[in-house]
Every structure is written in C-alpha cells, then in structure tokens.
Coordinates of C-alpha atoms and ligand atoms in Angstrom, one line a residue:
X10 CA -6.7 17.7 44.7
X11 CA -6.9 20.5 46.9
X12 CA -4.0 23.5 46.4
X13 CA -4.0 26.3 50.0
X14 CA -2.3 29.3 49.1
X15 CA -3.0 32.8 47.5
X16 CA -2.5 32.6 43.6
X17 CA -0.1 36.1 43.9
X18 CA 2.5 34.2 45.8
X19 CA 5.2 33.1 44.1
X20 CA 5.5 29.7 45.6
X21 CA 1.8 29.3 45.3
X22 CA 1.8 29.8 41.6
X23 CA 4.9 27.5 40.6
X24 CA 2.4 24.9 42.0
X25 CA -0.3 26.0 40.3
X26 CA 1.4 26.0 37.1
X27 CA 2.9 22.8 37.6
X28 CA -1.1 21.8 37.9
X29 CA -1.7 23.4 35.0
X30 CA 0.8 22.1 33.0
X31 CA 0.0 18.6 34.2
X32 CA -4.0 18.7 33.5
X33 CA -4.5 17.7 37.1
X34 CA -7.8 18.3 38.6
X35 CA -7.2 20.4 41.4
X36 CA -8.9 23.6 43.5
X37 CA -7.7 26.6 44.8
X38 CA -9.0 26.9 48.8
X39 CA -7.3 30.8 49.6
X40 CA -5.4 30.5 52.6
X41 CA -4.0 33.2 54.8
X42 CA -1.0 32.3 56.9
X43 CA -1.6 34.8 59.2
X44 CA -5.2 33.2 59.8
X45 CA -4.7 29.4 59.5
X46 CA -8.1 27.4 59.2
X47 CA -8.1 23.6 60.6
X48 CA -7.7 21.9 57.3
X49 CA -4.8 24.1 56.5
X50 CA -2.8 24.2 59.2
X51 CA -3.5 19.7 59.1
X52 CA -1.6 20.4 55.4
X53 CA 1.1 23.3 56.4
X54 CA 2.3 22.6 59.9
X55 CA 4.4 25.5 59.6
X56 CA 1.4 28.1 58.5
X57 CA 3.6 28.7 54.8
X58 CA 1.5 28.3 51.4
X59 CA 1.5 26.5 49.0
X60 CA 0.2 23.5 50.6
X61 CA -1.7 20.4 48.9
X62 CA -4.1 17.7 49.6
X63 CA -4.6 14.9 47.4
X64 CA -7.1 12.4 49.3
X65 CA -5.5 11.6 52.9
X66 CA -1.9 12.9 51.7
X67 CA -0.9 16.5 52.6
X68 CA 2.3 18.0 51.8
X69 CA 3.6 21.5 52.0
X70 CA 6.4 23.3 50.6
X71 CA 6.3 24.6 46.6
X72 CA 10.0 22.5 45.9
X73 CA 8.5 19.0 47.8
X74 CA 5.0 19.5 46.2
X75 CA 6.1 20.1 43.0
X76 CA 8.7 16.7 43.0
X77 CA 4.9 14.7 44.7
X78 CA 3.5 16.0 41.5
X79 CA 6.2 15.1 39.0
X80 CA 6.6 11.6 40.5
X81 CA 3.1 11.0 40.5
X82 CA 2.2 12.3 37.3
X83 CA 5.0 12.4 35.1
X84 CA 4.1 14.2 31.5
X85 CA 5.2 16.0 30.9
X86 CA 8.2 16.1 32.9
X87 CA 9.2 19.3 35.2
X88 CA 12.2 17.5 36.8
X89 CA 14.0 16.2 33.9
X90 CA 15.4 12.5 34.7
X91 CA 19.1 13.0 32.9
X92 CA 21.4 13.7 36.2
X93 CA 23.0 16.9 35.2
X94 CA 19.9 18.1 33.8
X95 CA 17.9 17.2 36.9
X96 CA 20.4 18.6 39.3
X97 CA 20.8 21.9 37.6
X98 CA 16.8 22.1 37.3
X99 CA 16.6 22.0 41.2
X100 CA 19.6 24.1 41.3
X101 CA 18.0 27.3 39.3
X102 CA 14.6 26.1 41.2
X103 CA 16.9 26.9 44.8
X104 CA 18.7 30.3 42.9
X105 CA 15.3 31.7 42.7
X106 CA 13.4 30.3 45.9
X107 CA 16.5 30.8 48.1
X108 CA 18.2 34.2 46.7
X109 CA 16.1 35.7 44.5
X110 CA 13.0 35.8 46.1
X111 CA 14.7 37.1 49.3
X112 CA 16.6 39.5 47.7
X113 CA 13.7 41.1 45.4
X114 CA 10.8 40.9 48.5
X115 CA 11.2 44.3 49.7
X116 CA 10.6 45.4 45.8
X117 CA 7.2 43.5 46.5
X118 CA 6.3 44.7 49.9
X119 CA 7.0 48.5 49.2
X120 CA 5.9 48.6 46.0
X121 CA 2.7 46.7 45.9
X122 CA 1.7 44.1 49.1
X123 CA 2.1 47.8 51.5
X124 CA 0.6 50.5 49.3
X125 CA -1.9 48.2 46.6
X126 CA -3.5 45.5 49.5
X127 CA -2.5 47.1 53.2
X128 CA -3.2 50.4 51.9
X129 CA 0.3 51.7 53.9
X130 CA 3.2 53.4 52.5
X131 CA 5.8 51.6 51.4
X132 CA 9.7 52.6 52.2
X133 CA 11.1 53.7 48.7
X134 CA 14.6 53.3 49.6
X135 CA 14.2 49.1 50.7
X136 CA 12.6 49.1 47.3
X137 CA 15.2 50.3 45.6
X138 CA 18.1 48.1 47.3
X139 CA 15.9 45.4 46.5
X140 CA 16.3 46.4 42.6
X141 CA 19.8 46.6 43.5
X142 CA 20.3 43.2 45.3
X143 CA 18.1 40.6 42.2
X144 CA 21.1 42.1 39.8
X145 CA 23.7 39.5 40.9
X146 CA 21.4 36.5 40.7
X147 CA 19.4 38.1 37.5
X148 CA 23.5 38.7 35.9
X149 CA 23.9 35.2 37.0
X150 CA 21.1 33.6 35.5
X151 CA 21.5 35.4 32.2
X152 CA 24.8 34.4 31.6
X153 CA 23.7 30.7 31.8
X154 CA 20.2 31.1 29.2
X155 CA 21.2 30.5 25.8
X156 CA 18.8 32.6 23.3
X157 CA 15.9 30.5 22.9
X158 CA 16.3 28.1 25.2
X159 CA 15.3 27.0 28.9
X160 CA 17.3 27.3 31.7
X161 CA 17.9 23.9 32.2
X162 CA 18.0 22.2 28.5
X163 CA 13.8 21.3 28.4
X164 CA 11.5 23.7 30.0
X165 CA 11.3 22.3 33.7
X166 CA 10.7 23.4 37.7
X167 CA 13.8 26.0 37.0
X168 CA 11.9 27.8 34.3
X169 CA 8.7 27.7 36.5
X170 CA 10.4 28.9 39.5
X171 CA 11.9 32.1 37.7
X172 CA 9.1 33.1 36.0
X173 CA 6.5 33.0 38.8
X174 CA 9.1 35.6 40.6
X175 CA 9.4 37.7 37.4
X176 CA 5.2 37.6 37.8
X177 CA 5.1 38.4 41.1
X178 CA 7.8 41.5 40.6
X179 CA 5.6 42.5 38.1
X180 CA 2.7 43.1 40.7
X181 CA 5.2 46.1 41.8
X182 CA 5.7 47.5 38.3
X183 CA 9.1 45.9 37.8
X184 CA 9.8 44.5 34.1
X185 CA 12.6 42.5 32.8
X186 CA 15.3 45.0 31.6
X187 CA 15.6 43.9 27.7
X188 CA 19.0 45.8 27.2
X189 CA 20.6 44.5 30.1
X190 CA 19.0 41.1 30.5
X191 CA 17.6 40.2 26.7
X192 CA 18.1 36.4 26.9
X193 CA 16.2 36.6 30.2
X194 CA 13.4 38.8 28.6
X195 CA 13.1 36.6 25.6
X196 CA 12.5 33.7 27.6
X197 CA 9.9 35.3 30.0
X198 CA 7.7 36.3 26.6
X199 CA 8.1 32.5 25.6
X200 CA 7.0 30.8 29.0
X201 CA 3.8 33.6 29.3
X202 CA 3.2 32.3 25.7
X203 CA 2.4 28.7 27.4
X204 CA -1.3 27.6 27.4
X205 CA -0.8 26.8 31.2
X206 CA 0.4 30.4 32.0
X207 CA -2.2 32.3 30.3
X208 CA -5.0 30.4 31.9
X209 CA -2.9 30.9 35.6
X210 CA -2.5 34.3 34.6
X211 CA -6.5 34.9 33.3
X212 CA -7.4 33.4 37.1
X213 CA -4.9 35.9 38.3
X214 CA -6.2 38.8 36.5
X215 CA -9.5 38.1 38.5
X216 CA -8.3 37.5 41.9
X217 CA -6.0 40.9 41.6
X218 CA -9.2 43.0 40.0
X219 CA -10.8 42.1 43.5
X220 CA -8.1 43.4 45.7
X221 CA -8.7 46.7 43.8
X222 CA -5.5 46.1 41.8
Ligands
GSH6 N1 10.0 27.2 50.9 C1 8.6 27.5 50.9 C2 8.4 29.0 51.0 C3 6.9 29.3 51.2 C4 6.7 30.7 51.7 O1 7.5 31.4 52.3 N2 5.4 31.2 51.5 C5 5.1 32.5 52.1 C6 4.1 33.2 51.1 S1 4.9 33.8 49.6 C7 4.4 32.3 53.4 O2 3.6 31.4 53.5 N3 4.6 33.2 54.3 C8 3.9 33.3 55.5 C9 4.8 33.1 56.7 O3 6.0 33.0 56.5 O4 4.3 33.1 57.8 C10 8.0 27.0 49.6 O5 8.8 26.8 48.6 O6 6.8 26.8 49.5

C-alpha cells in the first residue's frame, strides 16, 4: 500500500497510525498539495493528503481511508461495531477533524509551519486566539474521558484522531494543560505509550530533524 501525505499533518498521521496499528505493509511517498505529482493527484482529486493506494484502488480523505482500512482489515478494530460505540467513535473522530483542528491551526501556522519550515514570522496574536478557541472543544472532550479510559469505551479512530492533533500542536510548543485538562493528559501519556505511536513518532523524529526542527 502506498500512503501520500507529509507524516506532520494531522490527517496524515491518524492514517499512519491506523497502519501501524494494523501491521499493514505500507509506504510513505511525501506529497505536497501545493505541488501535486501525477500519481497523487490520480489518488487525491482534490490535492488534500492523506491519500492511499492499495493495488488499482485509490481513496482520499483520513475519515474514508481509515473506515477502507478497518473494513478490510479488521484487528484490531478502530471503528468499534456496537452502535453507540461506533457512532460516538466517528463522532469524537468529526469533534477533532471538524472543530478542533480548525480552531487550533493558527496555533500551528504561527507557531511552527511560519517561523520553523517557511522561515516567516508568525502573527502572535492569531496564535493566541487559537489557544483560546481549542478550550471549548478541549472542555468538552474532558468532561466525556473517564480516568483511564478511551474516549469511546475501547481505544478506536476517536482516540487516534485526538491524539494526532495533540502531536501536531506539540510541533508549536503547545502541551496538554494537566491542571485544567488531567483526564485528557493522562490519556495522551497512555496512547504515546502504544507500540504503534512510538514507532510513528521515531519516523517523525527523523523527518522533523531534516526540516531543521
Ligand atoms: N478531511 C480531510 C482533510 C485533509 C486536509 O485538509 N489536509 C491538509 C493537510 S493537513 C491539506 O491537504 N491541505 C492542502 C490544501 O487544502 O490544499 C481528511 O480528513 O483527510
């Protein structure tokens, strides 16, 4: 299988991770969106990573990828099969892609894609109403963890989703804040613990140590 993105990207590295987790055989081909390449653009009609090919089947999009995988190989399960379990899964996965993420990017641009990798300053004040803005969903989220637990009763796409936005925060020096959110900071220390994140996150290292990082 082949995976087109940029391992830094959080959509990218819920992907990955699913891989990971699932012992698929797969390869990274680094893909910019802003210079598309024939075989990419075949897989991501719309020029976003992540984007897959697995023989002649190409799909894009981390949420439909991730459901390809799971339905194809199913152990262990990211998209638990009990209803309320499975809708809520999708529904923390859609928290993070769809509010989260939106509402913590200018945290990322100003504070690490702008001054780390485009060597530009980044606007401080965007950065900081971006710290502002994750609060409500980050409020929301801890209010639904129980300690020790997963967001979604067994670890699944929810859990993924979360994290691989906490790691990409983290790129712009932004931590889990223990005092106000410590089920969420628990729970970040025990999915990093996971076998499949450490070896994402050893890859990481490398590709980050090459931007200068
Ligand atoms: N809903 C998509 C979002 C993917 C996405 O927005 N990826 C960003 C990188 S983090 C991208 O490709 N941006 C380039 C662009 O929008 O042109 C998913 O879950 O995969």
């Amino acid at each position: 299988m082949i995976l087109y993105g940029f391992p830094l990207s959080p959509f990218v590295r819920k992907v990955l991770i699913a891989i990971k987790e699932k012992g698929i055989e797969a390869r990274m081909v680094p893909s910019n969106p802003n210079q598309p390449d024939e075989a990419f653009l075949r897989a991501s009609p719309f020029r976003k990573i992540p984007a897959i090919e697995d023989g002649d089947f190409r799909l894009a999009d981390s949420t439909a990828i991730v459901a390809y995988l799971d339905a194809k190989f199913p152990e262990p399960a990211l998209i638990p099969a009990e209803p309320e379990a499975r809708g809520r899964a999708v529904w923390f996965e859609e928290v993070v892609d769809t509010i989260l993420i939106p509402a913590g990017a200018p945290i990322v641009v100003n504070r690490f894609l702008k001054p780390v990798i485009f060597k530009t300053e980044g606007d401080e004040e965007a950065a900081r109403a971006g710290e502002e803005a994750i609060l409500k969903p980050l409020d929301y989220l801890e209010s639904v963890l129980s300690t020790g637990g997963w967001l979604a009763g067994d670890y699944s796409v929810g859990d993924l989703s979360l994290a691989s936005s906490a790691k990409t925060l983290g790129y712009a020096g932004w931590t889990i804040d223990a005092d106000r959110h410590p089920s969420l900071a628990n729970w970040y220390a025990r999915v990093c613990d996971r076998p499949a994140w450490q070896l994402a996150a050893e890859q990481e290292a490398a590709v980050f140590a090459s931007l200068g990082g």
